Amino acid sequence: MADTTRPADSTDIVWRPRGRTRRSTRTLRVRASAVILAAAVLAVLLVPPLVHLDQQAVDLSHKLLPPSWEHPFGTDDVGRDLLLRCVYGLRISLLVGVVAALVATVVGTVVGAAAAALGGWTDRLVMRLVDVFSSVPHLLLGIFVVAMFRPGVWPVIASVAVTHWLSTARIVRAEVLSLRSRPYIDAAISGGASRLRVTLRHLLPGVLPQAGLAAVLMVPHAMWHESALSFLGLGLPSHQASLGNLVQSARGSLLAGDWWPTLFPGLLLIVPTLAVAGLAGAWRERLDPRRRSELML
């Protein structure tokens, strides 16, 4: 009779629980993203009032110094401290990203909820207008908006908000249409509740988590949009610190072999946006139980 108690051979397949490994990896990613984002926020809040240095102070005797203890990020082509200017630029990028994302989310939520709640020809008309605006590239439409104003922070915020509410409107409309088929909505309508009351008391609270997630996901996109406009010379004035302006002004230094004026502004643009995207991804997994269960298999 064959021995069924023999030890497993080295070639046998050993199944390992992958769900715990994926959960630990996701937890580590969320913690790292939170730490990076908190460090960025603390830097833009604490460095300007604590460091009593003028970011615009020109010192040609210290131009294009490599990173050192005195200047951790080095200096630019006119001797200004690059760390201080990067912090100011990150502050502008975060301001534009957060404010533009909030404005675009509010506009998209109102438009999407109104279109789905009213239905009929109103819904069709609104969504056709959304399709028309979506057919125009965001960057091109943003250039058209900022070209009508003097360079500054608020024209950039307006251009980003005007071009980024469309996706939120679609998301909110789809969510409201899904909620309209729920039994408690039918019960509220049967009980005599008006369309406005049903929308404000039942539909809008149901779409707020999705709208909040859309706002968080929009922050990195808005930061990159602002940097692109500033890099093209259409965003903030050239003398004002912005990550896009810093990268644009460092092109000549990069061709001359000086890498730090381009590297550090680019890192301060990439790393915080990746951190925001990591936190938003964890939020999306929490909102969608089916996606979370798939990732835990």
PDB file of C-alpha atoms in Angstrom:
ATOM      1  CA  MET A   1       0.000   0.000   0.000  1.00  0.00           C
ATOM      2  CA  ALA A   2       1.397   3.413  -0.951  1.00  0.00           C
ATOM      3  CA  ASP A   3       2.609   5.642   1.848  1.00  0.00           C
ATOM      4  CA  THR A   4       0.416   8.711   1.948  1.00  0.00           C
ATOM      5  CA  THR A   5       2.271  10.360   4.825  1.00  0.00           C
ATOM      6  CA  ARG A   6       5.538  11.101   2.980  1.00  0.00           C
ATOM      7  CA  PRO A   7       6.905  14.650   3.456  1.00  0.00           C
ATOM      8  CA  ALA A   8       6.296  17.170   0.723  1.00  0.00           C
ATOM      9  CA  ASP A   9       8.926  17.165  -1.972  1.00  0.00           C
ATOM     10  CA  SER A  10      10.786  20.372  -2.780  1.00  0.00           C
ATOM     11  CA  THR A  11       8.952  20.511  -6.095  1.00  0.00           C
ATOM     12  CA  ASP A  12       5.508  20.431  -4.490  1.00  0.00           C
ATOM     13  CA  ILE A  13       3.444  23.623  -4.699  1.00  0.00           C
ATOM     14  CA  VAL A  14       3.081  25.437  -1.396  1.00  0.00           C
ATOM     15  CA  TRP A  15       0.154  27.830  -1.233  1.00  0.00           C
ATOM     16  CA  ARG A  16       0.731  31.003   0.728  1.00  0.00           C
ATOM     17  CA  PRO A  17      -1.932  33.443   1.854  1.00  0.00           C
ATOM     18  CA  ARG A  18      -1.561  36.429  -0.424  1.00  0.00           C
ATOM     19  CA  GLY A  19      -4.335  38.518   1.096  1.00  0.00           C
ATOM     20  CA  ARG A  20      -2.320  39.353   4.210  1.00  0.00           C
ATOM     21  CA  THR A  21       0.711  40.333   2.142  1.00  0.00           C
ATOM     22  CA  ARG A  22      -1.373  42.610  -0.057  1.00  0.00           C
ATOM     23  CA  ARG A  23      -3.058  44.184   2.947  1.00  0.00           C
ATOM     24  CA  SER A  24       0.296  44.894   4.583  1.00  0.00           C
ATOM     25  CA  THR A  25       1.633  46.372   1.361  1.00  0.00           C
ATOM     26  CA  ARG A  26      -1.446  48.572   1.038  1.00  0.00           C
ATOM     27  CA  THR A  27      -1.116  49.692   4.662  1.00  0.00           C
ATOM     28  CA  LEU A  28       2.548  50.556   4.148  1.00  0.00           C
ATOM     29  CA  ARG A  29       1.685  52.525   1.014  1.00  0.00           C
ATOM     30  CA  VAL A  30      -1.013  54.482   2.818  1.00  0.00           C
ATOM     31  CA  ARG A  31       1.266  55.292   5.760  1.00  0.00           C
ATOM     32  CA  ALA A  32       4.117  56.373   3.500  1.00  0.00           C
ATOM     33  CA  SER A  33       1.752  58.564   1.465  1.00  0.00           C
ATOM     34  CA  ALA A  34       0.346  60.136   4.626  1.00  0.00           C
ATOM     35  CA  VAL A  35       3.829  60.872   6.000  1.00  0.00           C
ATOM     36  CA  ILE A  36       4.990  62.431   2.720  1.00  0.00           C
ATOM     37  CA  LEU A  37       1.877  64.566   2.396  1.00  0.00           C
ATOM     38  CA  ALA A  38       2.066  65.681   6.028  1.00  0.00           C
ATOM     39  CA  ALA A  39       5.729  66.632   5.582  1.00  0.00           C
ATOM     40  CA  ALA A  40       4.855  68.668   2.477  1.00  0.00           C
ATOM     41  CA  VAL A  41       2.025  70.490   4.252  1.00  0.00           C
ATOM     42  CA  LEU A  42       4.190  71.215   7.310  1.00  0.00           C
ATOM     43  CA  ALA A  43       6.971  72.504   5.075  1.00  0.00           C
ATOM     44  CA  VAL A  44       4.768  74.992   3.245  1.00  0.00           C
ATOM     45  CA  LEU A  45       3.196  76.131   6.532  1.00  0.00           C
ATOM     46  CA  LEU A  46       6.278  76.384   8.763  1.00  0.00           C
ATOM     47  CA  VAL A  47       9.276  77.135   6.557  1.00  0.00           C
ATOM     48  CA  PRO A  48       8.238  80.612   5.287  1.00  0.00           C
ATOM     49  CA  PRO A  49       7.559  82.108   8.760  1.00  0.00           C
ATOM     50  CA  LEU A  50      10.494  80.361  10.460  1.00  0.00           C
ATOM     51  CA  VAL A  51      13.182  80.971   7.830  1.00  0.00           C
ATOM     52  CA  HIS A  52      13.727  84.707   7.686  1.00  0.00           C
ATOM     53  CA  LEU A  53      15.194  84.797   4.209  1.00  0.00           C
ATOM     54  CA  ASP A  54      14.018  86.569   1.104  1.00  0.00           C
ATOM     55  CA  GLN A  55      13.312  84.071  -1.631  1.00  0.00           C
ATOM     56  CA  GLN A  56      13.860  86.809  -4.225  1.00  0.00           C
ATOM     57  CA  ALA A  57      17.264  87.890  -2.854  1.00  0.00           C
ATOM     58  CA  VAL A  58      19.814  87.783  -5.685  1.00  0.00           C
ATOM     59  CA  ASP A  59      23.457  86.959  -4.931  1.00  0.00           C
ATOM     60  CA  LEU A  60      25.461  86.467  -8.105  1.00  0.00           C
ATOM     61  CA  SER A  61      28.521  85.406  -6.100  1.00  0.00           C
ATOM     62  CA  HIS A  62      26.627  82.259  -5.051  1.00  0.00           C
ATOM     63  CA  LYS A  63      24.963  81.358  -8.333  1.00  0.00           C
ATOM     64  CA  LEU A  64      24.584  77.700  -9.336  1.00  0.00           C
ATOM     65  CA  LEU A  65      26.153  76.295  -6.177  1.00  0.00           C
ATOM     66  CA  PRO A  66      25.667  72.513  -5.874  1.00  0.00           C
ATOM     67  CA  PRO A  67      23.752  71.049  -2.914  1.00  0.00           C
ATOM     68  CA  SER A  68      25.563  71.535   0.398  1.00  0.00           C
ATOM     69  CA  TRP A  69      24.833  71.919   4.108  1.00  0.00           C
ATOM     70  CA  GLU A  70      24.325  75.649   3.649  1.00  0.00           C
ATOM     71  CA  HIS A  71      22.071  75.189   0.611  1.00  0.00           C
ATOM     72  CA  PRO A  72      20.586  71.635   0.684  1.00  0.00           C
ATOM     73  CA  PHE A  73      19.038  72.053  -2.775  1.00  0.00           C
ATOM     74  CA  GLY A  74      21.796  74.294  -4.116  1.00  0.00           C
ATOM     75  CA  THR A  75      21.206  77.709  -5.684  1.00  0.00           C
ATOM     76  CA  ASP A  76      19.765  78.831  -9.000  1.00  0.00           C
ATOM     77  CA  ASP A  77      21.342  80.858 -11.812  1.00  0.00           C
ATOM     78  CA  VAL A  78      21.118  84.143  -9.855  1.00  0.00           C
ATOM     79  CA  GLY A  79      22.181  82.796  -6.462  1.00  0.00           C
ATOM     80  CA  ARG A  80      18.794  82.327  -4.816  1.00  0.00           C
ATOM     81  CA  ASP A  81      18.365  79.463  -2.345  1.00  0.00           C
ATOM     82  CA  LEU A  82      16.597  76.697  -4.243  1.00  0.00           C
ATOM     83  CA  LEU A  83      15.142  74.951  -1.180  1.00  0.00           C
ATOM     84  CA  LEU A  84      13.294  78.077  -0.104  1.00  0.00           C
ATOM     85  CA  ARG A  85      12.010  78.747  -3.607  1.00  0.00           C
ATOM     86  CA  CYS A  86      10.873  75.124  -3.993  1.00  0.00           C
ATOM     87  CA  VAL A  87       8.905  75.374  -0.743  1.00  0.00           C
ATOM     88  CA  TYR A  88       7.223  78.563  -1.936  1.00  0.00           C
ATOM     89  CA  GLY A  89       6.530  76.928  -5.289  1.00  0.00           C
ATOM     90  CA  LEU A  90       5.025  73.866  -3.609  1.00  0.00           C
ATOM     91  CA  ARG A  91       2.808  76.142  -1.542  1.00  0.00           C
ATOM     92  CA  ILE A  92       1.464  77.766  -4.701  1.00  0.00           C
ATOM     93  CA  SER A  93       0.920  74.382  -6.360  1.00  0.00           C
ATOM     94  CA  LEU A  94      -0.953  72.984  -3.342  1.00  0.00           C
ATOM     95  CA  LEU A  95      -3.060  76.139  -3.091  1.00  0.00           C
ATOM     96  CA  VAL A  96      -4.024  75.956  -6.757  1.00  0.00           C
ATOM     97  CA  GLY A  97      -4.645  72.208  -6.586  1.00  0.00           C
ATOM     98  CA  VAL A  98      -6.843  72.234  -3.471  1.00  0.00           C
ATOM     99  CA  VAL A  99      -8.908  75.338  -4.299  1.00  0.00           C
ATOM    100  CA  ALA A 100      -9.400  74.395  -7.963  1.00  0.00           C
ATOM    101  CA  ALA A 101     -10.361  70.841  -7.002  1.00  0.00           C
ATOM    102  CA  LEU A 102     -12.940  72.071  -4.475  1.00  0.00           C
ATOM    103  CA  VAL A 103     -14.483  74.545  -6.923  1.00  0.00           C
ATOM    104  CA  ALA A 104     -14.585  71.994  -9.746  1.00  0.00           C
ATOM    105  CA  THR A 105     -16.108  69.370  -7.432  1.00  0.00           C
ATOM    106  CA  VAL A 106     -18.857  71.695  -6.239  1.00  0.00           C
ATOM    107  CA  VAL A 107     -19.724  72.719  -9.810  1.00  0.00           C
ATOM    108  CA  GLY A 108     -19.612  69.138 -11.087  1.00  0.00           C
ATOM    109  CA  THR A 109     -21.697  67.847  -8.187  1.00  0.00           C
ATOM    110  CA  VAL A 110     -24.403  70.471  -8.656  1.00  0.00           C
ATOM    111  CA  VAL A 111     -24.558  69.982 -12.428  1.00  0.00           C
ATOM    112  CA  GLY A 112     -24.493  66.180 -12.289  1.00  0.00           C
ATOM    113  CA  ALA A 113     -27.057  65.926  -9.478  1.00  0.00           C
ATOM    114  CA  ALA A 114     -29.395  68.426 -11.133  1.00  0.00           C
ATOM    115  CA  ALA A 115     -29.218  66.653 -14.491  1.00  0.00           C
ATOM    116  CA  ALA A 116     -29.963  63.226 -13.001  1.00  0.00           C
ATOM    117  CA  ALA A 117     -32.664  64.467 -10.612  1.00  0.00           C
ATOM    118  CA  LEU A 118     -34.564  66.448 -13.247  1.00  0.00           C
ATOM    119  CA  GLY A 119     -34.138  63.841 -15.986  1.00  0.00           C
ATOM    120  CA  GLY A 120     -35.814  64.064 -19.365  1.00  0.00           C
ATOM    121  CA  TRP A 121     -34.719  66.728 -21.828  1.00  0.00           C
ATOM    122  CA  THR A 122     -32.817  68.621 -19.102  1.00  0.00           C
ATOM    123  CA  ASP A 123     -30.580  65.623 -18.475  1.00  0.00           C
ATOM    124  CA  ARG A 124     -29.975  65.122 -22.197  1.00  0.00           C
ATOM    125  CA  LEU A 125     -29.199  68.802 -22.777  1.00  0.00           C
ATOM    126  CA  VAL A 126     -26.802  69.061 -19.851  1.00  0.00           C
ATOM    127  CA  MET A 127     -24.917  65.905 -20.789  1.00  0.00           C
ATOM    128  CA  ARG A 128     -24.615  67.026 -24.417  1.00  0.00           C
ATOM    129  CA  LEU A 129     -23.031  70.257 -23.156  1.00  0.00           C
ATOM    130  CA  VAL A 130     -20.667  68.204 -21.009  1.00  0.00           C
ATOM    131  CA  ASP A 131     -19.730  66.160 -24.077  1.00  0.00           C
ATOM    132  CA  VAL A 132     -19.046  69.352 -26.059  1.00  0.00           C
ATOM    133  CA  PHE A 133     -16.743  70.734 -23.369  1.00  0.00           C
ATOM    134  CA  SER A 134     -15.045  67.336 -22.988  1.00  0.00           C
ATOM    135  CA  SER A 135     -14.208  67.261 -26.690  1.00  0.00           C
ATOM    136  CA  VAL A 136     -11.860  70.235 -26.207  1.00  0.00           C
ATOM    137  CA  PRO A 137      -8.451  69.323 -24.675  1.00  0.00           C
ATOM    138  CA  HIS A 138      -8.145  70.533 -21.087  1.00  0.00           C
ATOM    139  CA  LEU A 139      -4.827  72.259 -21.608  1.00  0.00           C
ATOM    140  CA  LEU A 140      -6.027  74.111 -24.692  1.00  0.00           C
ATOM    141  CA  LEU A 141      -9.166  75.309 -22.926  1.00  0.00           C
ATOM    142  CA  GLY A 142      -7.099  76.304 -19.894  1.00  0.00           C
ATOM    143  CA  ILE A 143      -4.749  78.352 -22.088  1.00  0.00           C
ATOM    144  CA  PHE A 144      -7.766  80.128 -23.568  1.00  0.00           C
ATOM    145  CA  VAL A 145      -9.078  80.992 -20.085  1.00  0.00           C
ATOM    146  CA  VAL A 146      -5.797  82.312 -18.635  1.00  0.00           C
ATOM    147  CA  ALA A 147      -5.099  84.303 -21.814  1.00  0.00           C
ATOM    148  CA  MET A 148      -8.070  86.540 -21.001  1.00  0.00           C
ATOM    149  CA  PHE A 149      -6.554  87.701 -17.687  1.00  0.00           C
ATOM    150  CA  ARG A 150      -3.264  88.986 -16.346  1.00  0.00           C
ATOM    151  CA  PRO A 151      -0.902  86.272 -15.035  1.00  0.00           C
ATOM    152  CA  GLY A 152      -1.681  85.350 -11.457  1.00  0.00           C
ATOM    153  CA  VAL A 153      -2.869  82.661  -9.075  1.00  0.00           C
ATOM    154  CA  TRP A 154      -6.626  83.196  -9.414  1.00  0.00           C
ATOM    155  CA  PRO A 155      -6.776  83.056 -13.225  1.00  0.00           C
ATOM    156  CA  VAL A 156      -4.936  79.724 -13.034  1.00  0.00           C
ATOM    157  CA  ILE A 157      -7.373  78.445 -10.405  1.00  0.00           C
ATOM    158  CA  ALA A 158     -10.297  79.554 -12.576  1.00  0.00           C
ATOM    159  CA  SER A 159      -8.876  77.844 -15.664  1.00  0.00           C
ATOM    160  CA  VAL A 160      -8.293  74.569 -13.813  1.00  0.00           C
ATOM    161  CA  ALA A 161     -11.730  74.646 -12.187  1.00  0.00           C
ATOM    162  CA  VAL A 162     -13.501  75.411 -15.467  1.00  0.00           C
ATOM    163  CA  THR A 163     -11.818  72.516 -17.270  1.00  0.00           C
ATOM    164  CA  HIS A 164     -12.004  69.827 -14.567  1.00  0.00           C
ATOM    165  CA  TRP A 165     -15.633  69.703 -13.383  1.00  0.00           C
ATOM    166  CA  LEU A 166     -16.780  67.546 -16.296  1.00  0.00           C
ATOM    167  CA  SER A 167     -15.616  64.176 -14.970  1.00  0.00           C
ATOM    168  CA  THR A 168     -17.164  64.910 -11.556  1.00  0.00           C
ATOM    169  CA  ALA A 169     -20.489  65.751 -13.215  1.00  0.00           C
ATOM    170  CA  ARG A 170     -20.492  62.395 -15.003  1.00  0.00           C
ATOM    171  CA  ILE A 171     -19.614  60.479 -11.829  1.00  0.00           C
ATOM    172  CA  VAL A 172     -22.269  62.226  -9.737  1.00  0.00           C
ATOM    173  CA  ARG A 173     -24.921  61.810 -12.439  1.00  0.00           C
ATOM    174  CA  ALA A 174     -24.266  58.067 -12.678  1.00  0.00           C
ATOM    175  CA  GLU A 175     -24.403  57.716  -8.895  1.00  0.00           C
ATOM    176  CA  VAL A 176     -27.659  59.683  -8.634  1.00  0.00           C
ATOM    177  CA  LEU A 177     -29.245  57.578 -11.364  1.00  0.00           C
ATOM    178  CA  SER A 178     -28.247  54.483  -9.404  1.00  0.00           C
ATOM    179  CA  LEU A 179     -29.699  55.875  -6.174  1.00  0.00           C
ATOM    180  CA  ARG A 180     -32.988  56.825  -7.860  1.00  0.00           C
ATOM    181  CA  SER A 181     -33.811  53.133  -8.288  1.00  0.00           C
ATOM    182  CA  ARG A 182     -33.472  52.369  -4.563  1.00  0.00           C
ATOM    183  CA  PRO A 183     -36.631  51.433  -2.612  1.00  0.00           C
ATOM    184  CA  TYR A 184     -36.274  54.203  -0.028  1.00  0.00           C
ATOM    185  CA  ILE A 185     -36.320  56.808  -2.815  1.00  0.00           C
ATOM    186  CA  ASP A 186     -39.585  55.344  -4.119  1.00  0.00           C
ATOM    187  CA  ALA A 187     -40.951  55.379  -0.592  1.00  0.00           C
ATOM    188  CA  ALA A 188     -40.035  59.047  -0.122  1.00  0.00           C
ATOM    189  CA  ILE A 189     -41.699  60.000  -3.406  1.00  0.00           C
ATOM    190  CA  SER A 190     -44.779  57.954  -2.551  1.00  0.00           C
ATOM    191  CA  GLY A 191     -44.940  59.727   0.793  1.00  0.00           C
ATOM    192  CA  GLY A 192     -45.323  63.084  -0.941  1.00  0.00           C
ATOM    193  CA  ALA A 193     -41.749  64.383  -0.773  1.00  0.00           C
ATOM    194  CA  SER A 194     -40.924  66.940  -3.441  1.00  0.00           C
ATOM    195  CA  ARG A 195     -38.158  66.411  -5.984  1.00  0.00           C
ATOM    196  CA  LEU A 196     -36.029  69.080  -4.313  1.00  0.00           C
ATOM    197  CA  ARG A 197     -36.431  67.494  -0.887  1.00  0.00           C
ATOM    198  CA  VAL A 198     -35.553  64.036  -2.213  1.00  0.00           C
ATOM    199  CA  THR A 199     -32.479  65.449  -3.917  1.00  0.00           C
ATOM    200  CA  LEU A 200     -31.233  67.366  -0.877  1.00  0.00           C
ATOM    201  CA  ARG A 201     -32.116  64.804   1.809  1.00  0.00           C
ATOM    202  CA  HIS A 202     -31.414  61.501   0.057  1.00  0.00           C
ATOM    203  CA  LEU A 203     -29.549  61.820  -3.236  1.00  0.00           C
ATOM    204  CA  LEU A 204     -26.846  64.382  -2.422  1.00  0.00           C
ATOM    205  CA  PRO A 205     -25.736  62.694   0.852  1.00  0.00           C
ATOM    206  CA  GLY A 206     -25.419  59.450  -1.086  1.00  0.00           C
ATOM    207  CA  VAL A 207     -23.044  60.937  -3.654  1.00  0.00           C
ATOM    208  CA  LEU A 208     -20.849  62.930  -1.250  1.00  0.00           C
ATOM    209  CA  PRO A 209     -18.301  60.100  -0.748  1.00  0.00           C
ATOM    210  CA  GLN A 210     -17.841  59.735  -4.501  1.00  0.00           C
ATOM    211  CA  ALA A 211     -17.644  63.508  -4.928  1.00  0.00           C
ATOM    212  CA  GLY A 212     -15.045  63.743  -2.155  1.00  0.00           C
ATOM    213  CA  LEU A 213     -12.965  61.031  -3.786  1.00  0.00           C
ATOM    214  CA  ALA A 214     -13.187  62.867  -7.111  1.00  0.00           C
ATOM    215  CA  ALA A 215     -11.956  66.043  -5.400  1.00  0.00           C
ATOM    216  CA  VAL A 216      -8.948  64.272  -3.878  1.00  0.00           C
ATOM    217  CA  LEU A 217      -8.069  62.648  -7.196  1.00  0.00           C
ATOM    218  CA  MET A 218      -8.358  66.035  -8.888  1.00  0.00           C
ATOM    219  CA  VAL A 219      -5.728  67.709  -6.686  1.00  0.00           C
ATOM    220  CA  PRO A 220      -2.689  66.074  -8.398  1.00  0.00           C
ATOM    221  CA  HIS A 221      -4.221  66.713 -11.807  1.00  0.00           C
ATOM    222  CA  ALA A 222      -4.739  70.390 -10.947  1.00  0.00           C
ATOM    223  CA  MET A 223      -1.155  70.713  -9.672  1.00  0.00           C
ATOM    224  CA  TRP A 224       0.206  69.302 -12.916  1.00  0.00           C
ATOM    225  CA  HIS A 225      -2.115  71.553 -14.913  1.00  0.00           C
ATOM    226  CA  GLU A 226      -0.845  74.637 -13.086  1.00  0.00           C
ATOM    227  CA  SER A 227       2.768  73.555 -13.574  1.00  0.00           C
ATOM    228  CA  ALA A 228       2.176  73.026 -17.288  1.00  0.00           C
ATOM    229  CA  LEU A 229       0.658  76.491 -17.682  1.00  0.00           C
ATOM    230  CA  SER A 230       3.506  78.097 -15.730  1.00  0.00           C
ATOM    231  CA  PHE A 231       6.080  76.137 -17.724  1.00  0.00           C
ATOM    232  CA  LEU A 232       4.532  77.535 -20.909  1.00  0.00           C
ATOM    233  CA  GLY A 233       4.719  81.056 -19.487  1.00  0.00           C
ATOM    234  CA  LEU A 234       0.927  81.426 -19.204  1.00  0.00           C
ATOM    235  CA  GLY A 235       0.422  80.756 -15.522  1.00  0.00           C
ATOM    236  CA  LEU A 236       2.075  82.658 -12.716  1.00  0.00           C
ATOM    237  CA  PRO A 237       4.451  85.594 -13.374  1.00  0.00           C
ATOM    238  CA  SER A 238       8.027  84.526 -13.987  1.00  0.00           C
ATOM    239  CA  HIS A 239       9.331  86.262 -10.846  1.00  0.00           C
ATOM    240  CA  GLN A 240       6.908  84.361  -8.584  1.00  0.00           C
ATOM    241  CA  ALA A 241       8.047  80.995  -7.266  1.00  0.00           C
ATOM    242  CA  SER A 242       6.122  78.142  -8.857  1.00  0.00           C
ATOM    243  CA  LEU A 243       7.244  74.609  -9.539  1.00  0.00           C
ATOM    244  CA  GLY A 244       6.451  75.091 -13.212  1.00  0.00           C
ATOM    245  CA  ASN A 245       8.347  78.378 -13.314  1.00  0.00           C
ATOM    246  CA  LEU A 246      11.343  76.828 -11.531  1.00  0.00           C
ATOM    247  CA  VAL A 247      11.557  73.955 -14.019  1.00  0.00           C
ATOM    248  CA  GLN A 248      11.147  76.340 -16.946  1.00  0.00           C
ATOM    249  CA  SER A 249      13.867  78.729 -15.734  1.00  0.00           C
ATOM    250  CA  ALA A 250      16.264  75.823 -15.107  1.00  0.00           C
ATOM    251  CA  ARG A 251      16.312  74.531 -18.689  1.00  0.00           C
ATOM    252  CA  GLY A 252      19.451  76.472 -19.564  1.00  0.00           C
ATOM    253  CA  SER A 253      21.233  75.248 -16.432  1.00  0.00           C
ATOM    254  CA  LEU A 254      20.360  71.641 -17.256  1.00  0.00           C
ATOM    255  CA  LEU A 255      21.906  71.959 -20.712  1.00  0.00           C
ATOM    256  CA  ALA A 256      25.058  73.319 -19.055  1.00  0.00           C
ATOM    257  CA  GLY A 257      25.282  70.239 -16.791  1.00  0.00           C
ATOM    258  CA  ASP A 258      23.784  71.720 -13.612  1.00  0.00           C
ATOM    259  CA  TRP A 259      21.127  69.151 -12.680  1.00  0.00           C
ATOM    260  CA  TRP A 260      19.889  70.342  -9.276  1.00  0.00           C
ATOM    261  CA  PRO A 261      17.786  73.370 -10.417  1.00  0.00           C
ATOM    262  CA  THR A 262      15.640  70.953 -12.440  1.00  0.00           C
ATOM    263  CA  LEU A 263      15.723  67.834 -10.257  1.00  0.00           C
ATOM    264  CA  PHE A 264      14.446  69.198  -6.949  1.00  0.00           C
ATOM    265  CA  PRO A 265      11.437  71.177  -8.271  1.00  0.00           C
ATOM    266  CA  GLY A 266      10.505  68.122 -10.330  1.00  0.00           C
ATOM    267  CA  LEU A 267      10.705  65.862  -7.274  1.00  0.00           C
ATOM    268  CA  LEU A 268       8.598  68.239  -5.206  1.00  0.00           C
ATOM    269  CA  LEU A 269       5.985  68.076  -7.942  1.00  0.00           C
ATOM    270  CA  ILE A 270       6.050  64.307  -8.458  1.00  0.00           C
ATOM    271  CA  VAL A 271       6.354  62.973  -4.896  1.00  0.00           C
ATOM    272  CA  PRO A 272       3.436  64.881  -3.251  1.00  0.00           C
ATOM    273  CA  THR A 273       1.129  64.126  -6.184  1.00  0.00           C
ATOM    274  CA  LEU A 274       1.988  60.426  -5.891  1.00  0.00           C
ATOM    275  CA  ALA A 275       1.262  60.618  -2.160  1.00  0.00           C
ATOM    276  CA  VAL A 276      -2.170  62.156  -2.792  1.00  0.00           C
ATOM    277  CA  ALA A 277      -2.866  59.514  -5.437  1.00  0.00           C
ATOM    278  CA  GLY A 278      -1.877  56.759  -2.972  1.00  0.00           C
ATOM    279  CA  LEU A 279      -4.290  58.028  -0.315  1.00  0.00           C
ATOM    280  CA  ALA A 280      -7.037  58.420  -2.906  1.00  0.00           C
ATOM    281  CA  GLY A 281      -6.480  54.848  -4.082  1.00  0.00           C
ATOM    282  CA  ALA A 282      -6.942  53.557  -0.539  1.00  0.00           C
ATOM    283  CA  TRP A 283     -10.116  55.625  -0.202  1.00  0.00           C
ATOM    284  CA  ARG A 284     -11.431  54.202  -3.481  1.00  0.00           C
ATOM    285  CA  GLU A 285     -10.821  50.651  -2.287  1.00  0.00           C
ATOM    286  CA  ARG A 286     -12.726  51.420   0.906  1.00  0.00           C
ATOM    287  CA  LEU A 287     -15.672  52.871  -1.009  1.00  0.00           C
ATOM    288  CA  ASP A 288     -15.903  49.924  -3.405  1.00  0.00           C
ATOM    289  CA  PRO A 289     -16.182  46.662  -1.420  1.00  0.00           C
ATOM    290  CA  ARG A 290     -16.058  44.544  -4.582  1.00  0.00           C
ATOM    291  CA  ARG A 291     -12.724  46.039  -5.591  1.00  0.00           C
ATOM    292  CA  ARG A 292     -11.416  45.607  -2.047  1.00  0.00           C
ATOM    293  CA  SER A 293     -12.433  41.941  -1.966  1.00  0.00           C
ATOM    294  CA  GLU A 294     -10.721  41.346  -5.295  1.00  0.00           C
ATOM    295  CA  LEU A 295      -7.502  42.888  -3.985  1.00  0.00           C
ATOM    296  CA  MET A 296      -7.589  40.718  -0.862  1.00  0.00           C
ATOM    297  CA  LEU A 297      -7.767  37.413  -2.729  1.00  0.00           C
TER     298      LEU A 297
END
